[in-house]
Amino acid sequence: MMSLPGTFACDEYGRPFIVLRDQENQKRLTGNEAIKSHILAAKQIASIIRSSLGPKGLDKMMVSGDGEVTVTNDGATIMKLMDVDHEIGKLMVQLSQSQDDEIGDGTTGVVVLAGALLEQAESLLDRGIHPIRIADGFELAAQCAVKHLDTIAAPFPVSRDNKEPLIRVAMTTLGSKIVNKCHRQMAEIAVDAVLTVADLEKKDVNFELIKLECKVGGRMEDTCLVKGVVVDKTMSHSQMPTVLKDVKLAILTCPFEPPKPKTKHKLDVTSADDYRKLREYEHEKFLQMVKQVKDAGATLAICQWGFDDEANHLLLQQQLPAVRWVGGPEIELIAIATGGRIVPRFEELSADKLGTAGVVRELSFGTTKDKMLVIEDCKNTRAVTVLIRGGNQMVTAEAKRSIHDALCVVRSLIRDSRIVYGGGAAEISCSLAVAREADQLSTLEQYAFRSFSVALESIPLALAENSGLSPIETLSDLKARQGTENSSTFGVDCMLTGNSDMKEHHVIESLHSKKQQIVLATQLVKMILKIDDVRTPADH
């Protein structure tokens, strides 16, 4: 039974009512005051994230409770690690998270847009417009903006033969990240990885097949794409060969050790003879296991569980290289890549269940004892691993997040291959379209439309500001040029090259991502505007 927030009582006619307890201890915000409080919280969060937008955006350093440091400018990561107490702040965190889950890129932009919309809503509330009218107006304006995006979207060629366009989009995504010094190389790795596992007929990409593995040490330029699987394990015995050619793999999920009596049974070893017999029996059983693996034709055993040192020694004697303690996801990837079957019992092992790989080799890094196994030239090359290198933990972790964003963008282009131009060009174009639409309206919603159009400008403004340009001048110049030349490709020239045509810079964003940003931000703002009563315990 749930405890009620108060006492249950009946009046003299038998009608039930609840007397709420702790009324005096509760804080309550109502009406416009509540909405204003929400807007303030959301604006604060948006202003924190705003400076991370764009290629010249700054990074944030987050320190967790146990002193772990993360340096990033990935919107979703900053939001996730920020310790947000305010309820509306938590909603903003979820907003960036949903953009990350759906698209993987544009997480900073979506929060900045939501913050700008709420800022605009505040001035409309001050004019005395009802919050629901504002919310509905925003909704209509968002629909208008999304429709306009469809009209300015350009088709985009996606094919395995011509990777250049895809690489340019990936470079746009990586431009704002820490990896932009080896910009092109990272973009190529991301595009190659996605195209290797993509199914262009079904227009889908299975992310399970792309694994990102980080290893500290080495330069970021040493990051490479392995057409196969990289496992952070070594051969179980240091004297086993480190390079194997034309390997047949037995993939086992059963423990490689002699059968033990179950704990419920008691085994009495009363004399040395008994012990010797037991040992011989175990030895014999174990040799039988090794023989079963070798008879099936396997030249490498990959085991999900461990085996003890005695077993290890015997494996070396029988010349069967083995790898132990390989985790579940890796085992699955190895099985997919090598075309092998995962075998749960030794009795079921047969030659047709073995996987094949051209080369299995150990990579060793620098002067440390760190080693990794690479399984390459597999039967099914659709499983790939990106091996990320970098000077320290933070760099590799940030590079991993950046490559993940690039992978997501390439995937969304394979799903829907239309694009819009970045650098704020699409937002300015939508802003002009929404403002034009506002002039056609005779209802109160035109105010909301105009505010929406101003809010859309916050993205190019933030980009200009972060690039050290004068924001208002840049924006008014771009708006004028988009209007007079009737072209939606003019955006903020963040790299200060003197040319603002994003088409020539190849700054491209996926249409799906842009639409999603506008839709998600508007939904959240509508929801916040509809909350007019907040009750919290007073100690908050």
Coordinates of C-alpha atoms in Angstrom, one line a residue:
M1 CA 0.0 0.0 0.0
M2 CA 1.4 3.4 -1.0
S3 CA 1.6 5.9 1.8
L4 CA -0.8 8.8 1.2
P5 CA 0.5 12.3 1.1
G6 CA -2.0 13.1 3.9
T7 CA -4.7 11.7 6.1
F8 CA -7.9 10.2 4.6
A9 CA -11.1 11.5 6.2
C10 CA -14.9 11.7 5.5
D11 CA -17.3 14.5 6.0
E12 CA -20.7 14.1 7.6
Y13 CA -22.2 13.0 4.3
G14 CA -19.6 10.3 3.9
R15 CA -17.8 12.1 1.1
P16 CA -14.0 11.3 1.3
F17 CA -11.3 14.0 1.3
I18 CA -7.6 14.1 2.0
V19 CA -6.0 16.4 4.5
L20 CA -2.5 17.1 3.1
R21 CA 0.2 16.8 5.6
D22 CA 3.3 19.0 5.8
Q23 CA 1.6 21.8 4.0
E24 CA 3.6 24.4 5.9
N25 CA 6.8 22.7 4.9
Q26 CA 6.2 22.8 1.2
K27 CA 7.3 25.5 -1.2
R28 CA 4.9 26.3 -4.0
L29 CA 5.4 28.3 -7.1
T30 CA 2.4 29.1 -9.2
G31 CA 1.3 31.0 -12.3
N32 CA 3.8 33.2 -14.2
E33 CA 6.2 33.2 -11.3
A34 CA 6.7 29.4 -11.8
I35 CA 7.2 29.8 -15.5
K36 CA 9.7 32.6 -15.0
S37 CA 11.6 30.5 -12.5
H38 CA 11.8 27.6 -15.1
I39 CA 12.9 30.0 -17.8
L40 CA 15.7 31.4 -15.6
A41 CA 17.0 27.9 -14.9
A42 CA 16.9 26.8 -18.6
K43 CA 18.6 30.0 -19.7
Q44 CA 21.4 29.5 -17.2
I45 CA 22.1 26.0 -18.6
A46 CA 21.9 27.2 -22.2
S47 CA 24.4 30.0 -21.4
I48 CA 26.9 27.5 -20.0
I49 CA 26.7 25.3 -23.1
R50 CA 26.5 28.2 -25.6
S51 CA 30.2 28.9 -25.5
S52 CA 30.9 25.3 -26.7
L53 CA 29.1 25.7 -30.0
G54 CA 31.0 25.7 -33.3
P55 CA 34.6 25.0 -34.5
K56 CA 36.0 27.7 -32.2
G57 CA 33.8 26.6 -29.2
L58 CA 35.6 26.1 -25.9
D59 CA 35.8 22.9 -23.9
K60 CA 34.4 22.3 -20.4
M61 CA 36.2 20.5 -17.7
M62 CA 33.9 18.5 -15.5
V63 CA 35.2 17.0 -12.2
S64 CA 33.1 14.2 -10.7
G65 CA 32.6 13.5 -7.0
D66 CA 35.5 11.1 -6.9
G67 CA 37.9 13.5 -8.7
E68 CA 37.7 12.0 -12.2
V69 CA 38.3 14.7 -14.8
T70 CA 36.5 14.9 -18.1
V71 CA 37.3 17.5 -20.7
T72 CA 34.8 17.8 -23.5
N73 CA 32.7 20.0 -25.7
D74 CA 30.2 17.4 -26.6
G75 CA 26.8 18.9 -25.5
A76 CA 25.3 15.6 -24.3
T77 CA 28.4 14.7 -22.3
I78 CA 28.6 18.1 -20.6
M79 CA 24.9 17.9 -19.7
K80 CA 25.2 14.4 -18.4
L81 CA 28.1 15.2 -16.1
M82 CA 26.7 18.5 -14.9
D83 CA 25.3 18.1 -11.4
V84 CA 21.9 19.7 -12.1
D85 CA 19.5 20.2 -9.2
H86 CA 16.7 22.2 -10.8
E87 CA 13.9 20.1 -12.2
I88 CA 13.9 22.0 -15.5
G89 CA 17.6 21.7 -15.7
K90 CA 17.1 17.9 -15.7
L91 CA 14.6 18.2 -18.5
M92 CA 17.3 20.1 -20.5
V93 CA 19.7 17.3 -19.8
Q94 CA 17.2 14.8 -21.2
L95 CA 16.7 17.0 -24.2
S96 CA 20.4 16.8 -25.2
Q97 CA 20.4 13.1 -24.4
S98 CA 17.5 12.4 -26.7
Q99 CA 19.2 14.3 -29.6
D100 CA 22.3 12.2 -28.9
D101 CA 20.3 9.0 -28.9
E102 CA 18.4 9.8 -32.1
I103 CA 21.0 11.6 -34.2
G104 CA 24.3 11.6 -32.2
D105 CA 25.2 15.1 -33.3
G106 CA 23.8 18.6 -32.7
T107 CA 23.5 18.1 -29.0
T108 CA 24.9 21.6 -28.2
G109 CA 22.7 23.3 -30.8
V110 CA 19.5 21.9 -29.5
V111 CA 20.1 23.1 -25.9
V112 CA 21.1 26.6 -27.1
L113 CA 17.9 26.8 -29.3
A114 CA 15.7 25.7 -26.4
G115 CA 17.3 28.3 -24.1
A116 CA 16.8 31.1 -26.7
L117 CA 13.1 30.1 -27.3
L118 CA 12.5 30.3 -23.5
E119 CA 14.2 33.7 -23.4
Q120 CA 11.9 34.9 -26.1
A121 CA 8.9 33.4 -24.3
E122 CA 9.7 35.4 -21.3
S123 CA 9.4 38.7 -23.1
L124 CA 6.1 37.5 -24.6
L125 CA 4.8 36.7 -21.1
D126 CA 5.7 40.2 -20.0
R127 CA 3.6 41.5 -22.7
G128 CA 0.7 39.6 -21.2
I129 CA 0.3 36.8 -23.8
H130 CA -1.0 33.6 -22.4
P131 CA 1.6 30.8 -22.1
I132 CA -0.6 28.3 -24.1
R133 CA -0.9 30.8 -26.9
I134 CA 2.9 31.2 -27.0
A135 CA 3.4 27.4 -26.9
D136 CA 0.9 26.9 -29.8
G137 CA 2.5 29.7 -31.8
F138 CA 5.9 28.1 -31.3
E139 CA 4.6 24.8 -32.4
L140 CA 3.2 26.3 -35.6
A141 CA 6.4 28.2 -36.2
A142 CA 8.5 25.0 -35.8
Q143 CA 6.3 23.3 -38.4
C144 CA 6.8 26.2 -40.7
A145 CA 10.6 26.0 -40.2
V146 CA 10.8 22.3 -40.7
K147 CA 8.7 22.7 -44.0
H148 CA 11.1 25.4 -45.1
L149 CA 14.1 23.1 -44.4
D150 CA 12.7 20.6 -46.8
T151 CA 12.6 23.2 -49.5
I152 CA 16.2 24.3 -49.0
A153 CA 17.6 20.8 -48.6
A154 CA 20.0 19.6 -51.2
P155 CA 20.2 15.9 -52.3
F156 CA 23.4 14.2 -51.4
P157 CA 25.2 11.4 -53.1
V158 CA 25.9 8.4 -50.9
S159 CA 27.9 5.6 -52.5
R160 CA 30.8 3.4 -51.7
D161 CA 32.8 4.6 -54.7
N162 CA 32.6 8.3 -54.0
K163 CA 33.4 8.8 -50.3
E164 CA 34.6 12.4 -50.6
P165 CA 31.1 14.0 -49.9
L166 CA 30.6 11.8 -46.8
I167 CA 34.1 12.6 -45.6
R168 CA 33.3 16.3 -45.8
V169 CA 30.2 15.9 -43.7
A170 CA 32.1 14.0 -41.1
M171 CA 34.7 16.8 -41.1
T172 CA 32.0 19.3 -40.4
T173 CA 31.0 17.3 -37.3
L174 CA 34.6 16.9 -36.1
G175 CA 35.5 20.5 -36.8
S176 CA 34.2 21.6 -33.3
K177 CA 36.0 18.8 -31.5
I178 CA 39.4 18.3 -30.0
V179 CA 40.5 16.0 -32.9
N180 CA 40.4 18.8 -35.5
K181 CA 44.2 18.7 -35.9
C182 CA 43.9 15.3 -37.6
H183 CA 40.6 16.3 -38.9
R184 CA 40.6 14.6 -42.3
Q185 CA 42.1 11.3 -41.1
M186 CA 39.4 10.9 -38.4
A187 CA 36.7 11.7 -40.9
E188 CA 38.0 9.1 -43.3
I189 CA 38.2 6.5 -40.5
A190 CA 34.6 7.2 -39.5
V191 CA 33.3 7.0 -43.1
D192 CA 35.2 3.8 -43.9
A193 CA 34.0 2.2 -40.7
V194 CA 30.3 3.0 -41.5
L195 CA 30.5 2.1 -45.2
T196 CA 32.1 -1.3 -44.2
V197 CA 29.2 -2.3 -42.1
A198 CA 26.4 -0.4 -43.9
D199 CA 23.6 -2.0 -45.7
L200 CA 23.0 0.5 -48.5
E201 CA 19.9 -1.3 -49.9
K202 CA 18.2 -1.3 -46.5
K203 CA 19.7 2.1 -45.7
D204 CA 20.8 1.0 -42.3
V205 CA 23.9 0.7 -40.3
N206 CA 24.4 -1.8 -37.5
F207 CA 26.4 0.0 -34.8
E208 CA 27.0 -3.2 -32.9
L209 CA 29.6 -4.1 -35.5
I210 CA 31.7 -1.0 -35.0
K211 CA 33.8 -1.1 -31.8
L212 CA 35.7 1.8 -30.5
E213 CA 38.8 0.8 -28.5
C214 CA 41.0 3.4 -26.7
K215 CA 44.7 2.9 -25.8
V216 CA 46.7 5.7 -24.1
G217 CA 50.1 6.4 -25.5
G218 CA 51.1 7.3 -29.0
R219 CA 49.9 10.3 -31.0
M220 CA 46.3 10.9 -32.0
E221 CA 47.5 10.5 -35.6
D222 CA 48.2 6.8 -34.8
T223 CA 44.5 6.1 -34.6
C224 CA 43.6 3.5 -37.2
L225 CA 40.8 1.4 -38.5
V226 CA 41.2 -2.4 -38.1
K227 CA 39.1 -4.5 -40.5
G228 CA 38.5 -7.1 -37.9
V229 CA 38.4 -7.3 -34.1
V230 CA 40.8 -5.8 -31.5
V231 CA 40.7 -7.5 -28.2
D232 CA 42.3 -6.0 -25.1
K233 CA 43.8 -9.4 -24.1
T234 CA 47.0 -11.3 -24.8
M235 CA 47.9 -14.9 -25.4
S236 CA 47.5 -16.8 -22.1
H237 CA 51.1 -17.8 -22.0
S238 CA 54.0 -15.6 -22.8
Q239 CA 55.8 -18.3 -24.8
M240 CA 52.9 -18.8 -27.2
P241 CA 53.5 -17.5 -30.7
T242 CA 52.5 -13.8 -31.2
V243 CA 51.6 -14.0 -34.9
L244 CA 49.4 -16.8 -36.3
K245 CA 48.6 -17.1 -40.0
D246 CA 45.4 -18.8 -41.5
V247 CA 43.9 -19.3 -38.1
K248 CA 41.0 -21.6 -37.2
L249 CA 39.4 -20.4 -34.1
A250 CA 37.5 -22.4 -31.5
I251 CA 35.2 -19.9 -29.7
L252 CA 34.3 -21.5 -26.3
T253 CA 32.0 -20.3 -23.6
C254 CA 32.8 -23.3 -21.3
P255 CA 35.5 -23.3 -18.7
F256 CA 38.7 -24.9 -19.9
E257 CA 39.4 -26.9 -16.8
P258 CA 38.8 -30.4 -15.5
P259 CA 35.3 -31.1 -14.1
K260 CA 35.1 -30.3 -10.4
P261 CA 32.7 -32.1 -8.0
K262 CA 29.8 -29.8 -7.3
T263 CA 30.0 -28.1 -3.9
K264 CA 27.1 -30.2 -2.5
H265 CA 29.2 -33.3 -2.8
K266 CA 31.9 -34.1 -0.4
L267 CA 35.1 -35.6 -1.7
D268 CA 37.3 -37.2 0.8
V269 CA 41.0 -37.5 -0.1
T270 CA 42.4 -39.6 2.7
S271 CA 45.7 -40.8 1.3
A272 CA 48.4 -39.7 -1.1
D273 CA 47.3 -42.4 -3.4
D274 CA 43.8 -40.9 -3.7
Y275 CA 45.3 -37.5 -4.3
R276 CA 47.5 -38.9 -7.1
K277 CA 44.5 -40.7 -8.7
L278 CA 42.5 -37.5 -8.6
R279 CA 45.3 -35.6 -10.1
E280 CA 45.8 -38.1 -12.9
Y281 CA 42.1 -38.2 -13.6
E282 CA 42.1 -34.3 -13.9
H283 CA 45.2 -34.4 -16.1
E284 CA 43.7 -37.0 -18.3
K285 CA 40.3 -35.2 -18.6
F286 CA 42.1 -32.0 -19.5
L287 CA 44.3 -33.6 -22.2
Q288 CA 41.1 -35.0 -23.6
M289 CA 39.6 -31.5 -23.8
V290 CA 42.7 -30.2 -25.5
K291 CA 42.6 -33.2 -27.9
Q292 CA 38.9 -32.4 -28.7
V293 CA 39.8 -28.9 -29.6
K294 CA 42.8 -30.0 -31.7
D295 CA 40.9 -32.8 -33.4
A296 CA 38.3 -30.3 -34.6
G297 CA 41.2 -28.6 -36.4
A298 CA 41.4 -25.5 -34.3
T299 CA 44.8 -23.6 -34.1
L300 CA 43.6 -21.0 -31.6
A301 CA 41.2 -21.3 -28.6
I302 CA 39.3 -18.2 -27.5
C303 CA 37.7 -18.8 -24.1
Q304 CA 35.2 -16.7 -22.3
W305 CA 36.3 -18.1 -18.9
G306 CA 39.7 -18.6 -17.5
F307 CA 41.9 -21.6 -16.9
D308 CA 44.5 -22.2 -14.3
D309 CA 48.3 -22.2 -14.6
E310 CA 48.4 -26.0 -14.9
A311 CA 46.0 -25.8 -17.8
N312 CA 48.0 -23.0 -19.4
H313 CA 51.2 -25.1 -19.2
L314 CA 49.5 -28.1 -20.8
L315 CA 48.1 -25.9 -23.6
L316 CA 51.6 -24.7 -24.3
Q317 CA 52.9 -28.3 -24.3
Q318 CA 50.2 -29.3 -26.7
Q319 CA 51.0 -26.3 -28.9
L320 CA 47.5 -24.9 -28.8
P321 CA 47.6 -21.1 -28.4
A322 CA 44.7 -19.7 -26.3
V323 CA 43.3 -16.5 -25.1
R324 CA 41.3 -16.3 -21.8
W325 CA 38.8 -14.1 -20.2
V326 CA 37.4 -12.6 -23.4
G327 CA 34.2 -10.6 -22.6
G328 CA 30.8 -11.4 -24.0
P329 CA 30.5 -8.5 -26.5
E330 CA 33.9 -9.3 -27.9
I331 CA 33.2 -13.0 -28.2
E332 CA 30.1 -12.1 -30.2
L333 CA 32.0 -9.7 -32.5
I334 CA 34.7 -12.4 -33.0
A335 CA 32.1 -14.9 -33.9
I336 CA 30.5 -12.5 -36.4
A337 CA 33.8 -11.5 -37.9
T338 CA 35.3 -15.0 -38.3
G339 CA 32.1 -16.7 -39.2
G340 CA 32.5 -19.1 -36.3
R341 CA 29.9 -20.5 -33.9
I342 CA 30.0 -20.0 -30.1
V343 CA 30.4 -23.4 -28.6
P344 CA 29.0 -23.9 -25.1
R345 CA 30.2 -27.5 -24.6
F346 CA 33.4 -29.4 -25.7
E347 CA 31.3 -32.3 -26.9
E348 CA 29.7 -30.0 -29.5
L349 CA 32.9 -28.8 -31.0
S350 CA 33.2 -29.7 -34.7
A351 CA 35.2 -28.5 -37.7
D352 CA 32.3 -26.6 -39.2
K353 CA 31.8 -24.5 -36.1
L354 CA 35.3 -23.0 -36.2
G355 CA 35.9 -19.4 -37.3
T356 CA 38.6 -18.5 -39.8
A357 CA 40.9 -15.5 -39.8
G358 CA 43.9 -14.6 -42.0
V359 CA 46.1 -13.2 -39.3
V360 CA 45.9 -13.1 -35.5
R361 CA 48.8 -10.9 -34.1
E362 CA 49.7 -9.2 -30.9
L363 CA 50.2 -5.5 -31.0
S364 CA 52.6 -4.2 -28.3
F365 CA 52.6 -0.5 -27.3
G366 CA 55.7 1.4 -26.5
T367 CA 57.9 0.4 -23.5
T368 CA 55.0 -0.8 -21.4
K369 CA 53.9 -4.4 -21.2
D370 CA 50.6 -3.5 -22.8
K371 CA 49.6 -5.8 -25.5
M372 CA 46.4 -6.3 -27.6
L373 CA 45.3 -9.0 -30.0
V374 CA 44.2 -8.1 -33.5
I375 CA 42.1 -10.6 -35.5
E376 CA 42.3 -9.5 -39.2
D377 CA 41.5 -10.7 -42.7
C378 CA 38.3 -12.3 -41.5
K379 CA 35.7 -14.2 -43.5
N380 CA 33.1 -11.5 -42.8
T381 CA 34.8 -8.1 -43.0
R382 CA 31.8 -6.3 -41.7
A383 CA 33.0 -6.2 -38.1
V384 CA 35.5 -3.3 -37.7
T385 CA 37.3 -1.7 -34.8
V386 CA 38.6 1.8 -34.5
L387 CA 41.7 1.8 -32.4
I388 CA 42.0 5.3 -30.9
R389 CA 45.4 6.5 -29.6
G390 CA 46.2 9.7 -27.7
G391 CA 48.5 11.3 -25.2
N392 CA 46.3 10.7 -22.1
Q393 CA 43.0 9.3 -21.0
M394 CA 41.1 12.5 -21.5
V395 CA 42.2 12.9 -25.1
T396 CA 41.3 9.4 -26.1
A397 CA 37.9 9.6 -24.3
E398 CA 37.1 12.8 -26.1
A399 CA 38.3 11.4 -29.4
K400 CA 36.1 8.4 -28.9
R401 CA 33.1 10.7 -28.3
S402 CA 34.0 12.8 -31.4
I403 CA 34.3 9.7 -33.6
H404 CA 31.0 8.4 -32.3
D405 CA 29.3 11.7 -33.4
A406 CA 30.9 11.4 -36.8
L407 CA 29.7 7.8 -37.1
C408 CA 26.2 8.9 -36.2
V409 CA 26.1 11.6 -38.8
V410 CA 27.3 9.4 -41.6
R411 CA 24.7 6.9 -40.5
S412 CA 21.9 9.5 -40.6
L413 CA 23.0 10.4 -44.1
I414 CA 22.7 6.9 -45.2
R415 CA 19.2 6.8 -43.8
D416 CA 18.1 10.1 -45.3
S417 CA 20.6 11.5 -47.8
R418 CA 19.4 15.1 -47.9
I419 CA 21.5 17.8 -46.4
V420 CA 21.4 21.5 -45.4
Y421 CA 24.4 23.8 -45.1
G422 CA 25.9 24.4 -41.7
G423 CA 27.5 27.4 -40.0
G424 CA 24.1 28.8 -39.0
A425 CA 23.1 29.1 -42.7
A426 CA 20.0 26.8 -42.3
E427 CA 18.9 28.6 -39.1
I428 CA 19.1 32.1 -40.7
S429 CA 17.2 30.8 -43.7
C430 CA 14.5 29.3 -41.5
S431 CA 14.4 32.5 -39.4
L432 CA 13.7 34.6 -42.5
A433 CA 11.0 32.2 -43.6
V434 CA 9.3 32.2 -40.2
A435 CA 9.4 36.0 -40.1
R436 CA 7.8 36.2 -43.6
E437 CA 5.1 33.8 -42.5
A438 CA 4.4 35.9 -39.4
D439 CA 3.5 38.9 -41.6
Q440 CA 0.7 36.8 -43.1
L441 CA -0.9 36.0 -39.8
S442 CA -3.7 38.0 -38.3
T443 CA -3.9 36.2 -34.9
L444 CA -1.9 36.6 -31.7
E445 CA 0.4 33.8 -32.9
Q446 CA 2.3 36.2 -35.1
Y447 CA 4.1 37.4 -32.0
A448 CA 5.2 33.9 -31.2
F449 CA 6.3 33.4 -34.8
R450 CA 8.4 36.6 -34.7
S451 CA 10.0 35.4 -31.4
F452 CA 10.7 32.0 -32.8
S453 CA 12.4 33.6 -35.8
V454 CA 14.6 35.7 -33.3
A455 CA 15.4 32.6 -31.3
L456 CA 16.6 30.7 -34.4
E457 CA 19.2 33.5 -34.9
S458 CA 20.8 32.6 -31.5
I459 CA 22.7 29.7 -33.2
P460 CA 24.5 31.9 -35.8
L461 CA 25.0 34.6 -33.1
A462 CA 26.6 32.1 -30.8
L463 CA 28.8 30.8 -33.6
A464 CA 29.9 34.3 -34.5
E465 CA 30.6 35.2 -30.9
N466 CA 32.7 32.1 -30.3
S467 CA 34.7 32.8 -33.4
G468 CA 35.6 36.3 -32.2
L469 CA 33.5 38.1 -34.7
S470 CA 31.1 40.9 -33.9
P471 CA 27.9 38.9 -33.5
I472 CA 25.2 41.4 -34.5
E473 CA 27.0 42.8 -37.5
T474 CA 27.8 39.4 -38.8
L475 CA 24.2 38.2 -38.4
S476 CA 22.7 41.3 -40.0
D477 CA 25.1 41.1 -42.9
L478 CA 24.3 37.4 -43.5
K479 CA 20.5 38.0 -43.2
A480 CA 20.8 40.7 -45.8
R481 CA 22.8 38.5 -48.2
Q482 CA 20.5 35.6 -47.8
G483 CA 17.6 37.9 -48.5
T484 CA 19.0 39.8 -51.5
E485 CA 20.8 36.8 -53.2
N486 CA 18.0 34.4 -52.3
S487 CA 20.5 31.7 -51.3
S488 CA 20.4 29.6 -48.2
T489 CA 24.1 28.8 -48.2
F490 CA 25.5 31.9 -46.4
G491 CA 26.6 31.1 -42.9
V492 CA 29.0 32.3 -40.3
D493 CA 32.6 32.3 -41.5
C494 CA 34.1 30.8 -38.3
M495 CA 37.5 30.2 -39.8
L496 CA 37.8 33.8 -40.8
T497 CA 38.6 33.0 -44.4
G498 CA 36.7 36.0 -45.8
N499 CA 34.2 33.8 -47.6
S500 CA 30.8 33.0 -46.0
D501 CA 29.5 30.6 -48.6
M502 CA 29.2 27.3 -46.7
K503 CA 28.8 25.4 -50.0
E504 CA 32.3 26.3 -50.9
H505 CA 33.7 25.5 -47.5
H506 CA 31.8 22.1 -47.6
V507 CA 30.2 22.8 -44.2
I508 CA 27.3 20.3 -44.3
E509 CA 24.8 19.0 -41.9
S510 CA 22.2 16.3 -42.2
L511 CA 18.7 17.5 -42.8
H512 CA 17.3 14.9 -40.4
S513 CA 19.5 16.2 -37.6
K514 CA 18.5 19.9 -38.1
K515 CA 14.8 19.0 -38.2
Q516 CA 15.1 16.9 -35.1
Q517 CA 16.9 19.8 -33.3
I518 CA 14.0 22.2 -34.0
V519 CA 11.3 19.7 -33.2
L520 CA 12.8 18.5 -29.9
A521 CA 13.7 22.0 -28.7
T522 CA 10.1 23.2 -29.4
Q523 CA 8.5 20.2 -27.7
L524 CA 10.5 20.9 -24.5
V525 CA 9.7 24.6 -24.6
K526 CA 6.0 23.8 -25.0
M527 CA 6.1 21.5 -22.0
I528 CA 7.9 24.0 -19.8
L529 CA 5.4 26.8 -20.7
K530 CA 2.5 24.6 -19.7
I531 CA 3.8 24.0 -16.1
D532 CA 2.3 26.6 -13.9
D533 CA 2.5 25.0 -10.4
V534 CA 5.5 23.5 -8.8
R535 CA 5.5 21.9 -5.3
T536 CA 8.7 21.0 -3.7
P537 CA 9.6 20.0 -0.1
A538 CA 10.9 23.1 1.7
D539 CA 14.4 21.8 2.3
H540 CA 15.1 21.9 -1.4

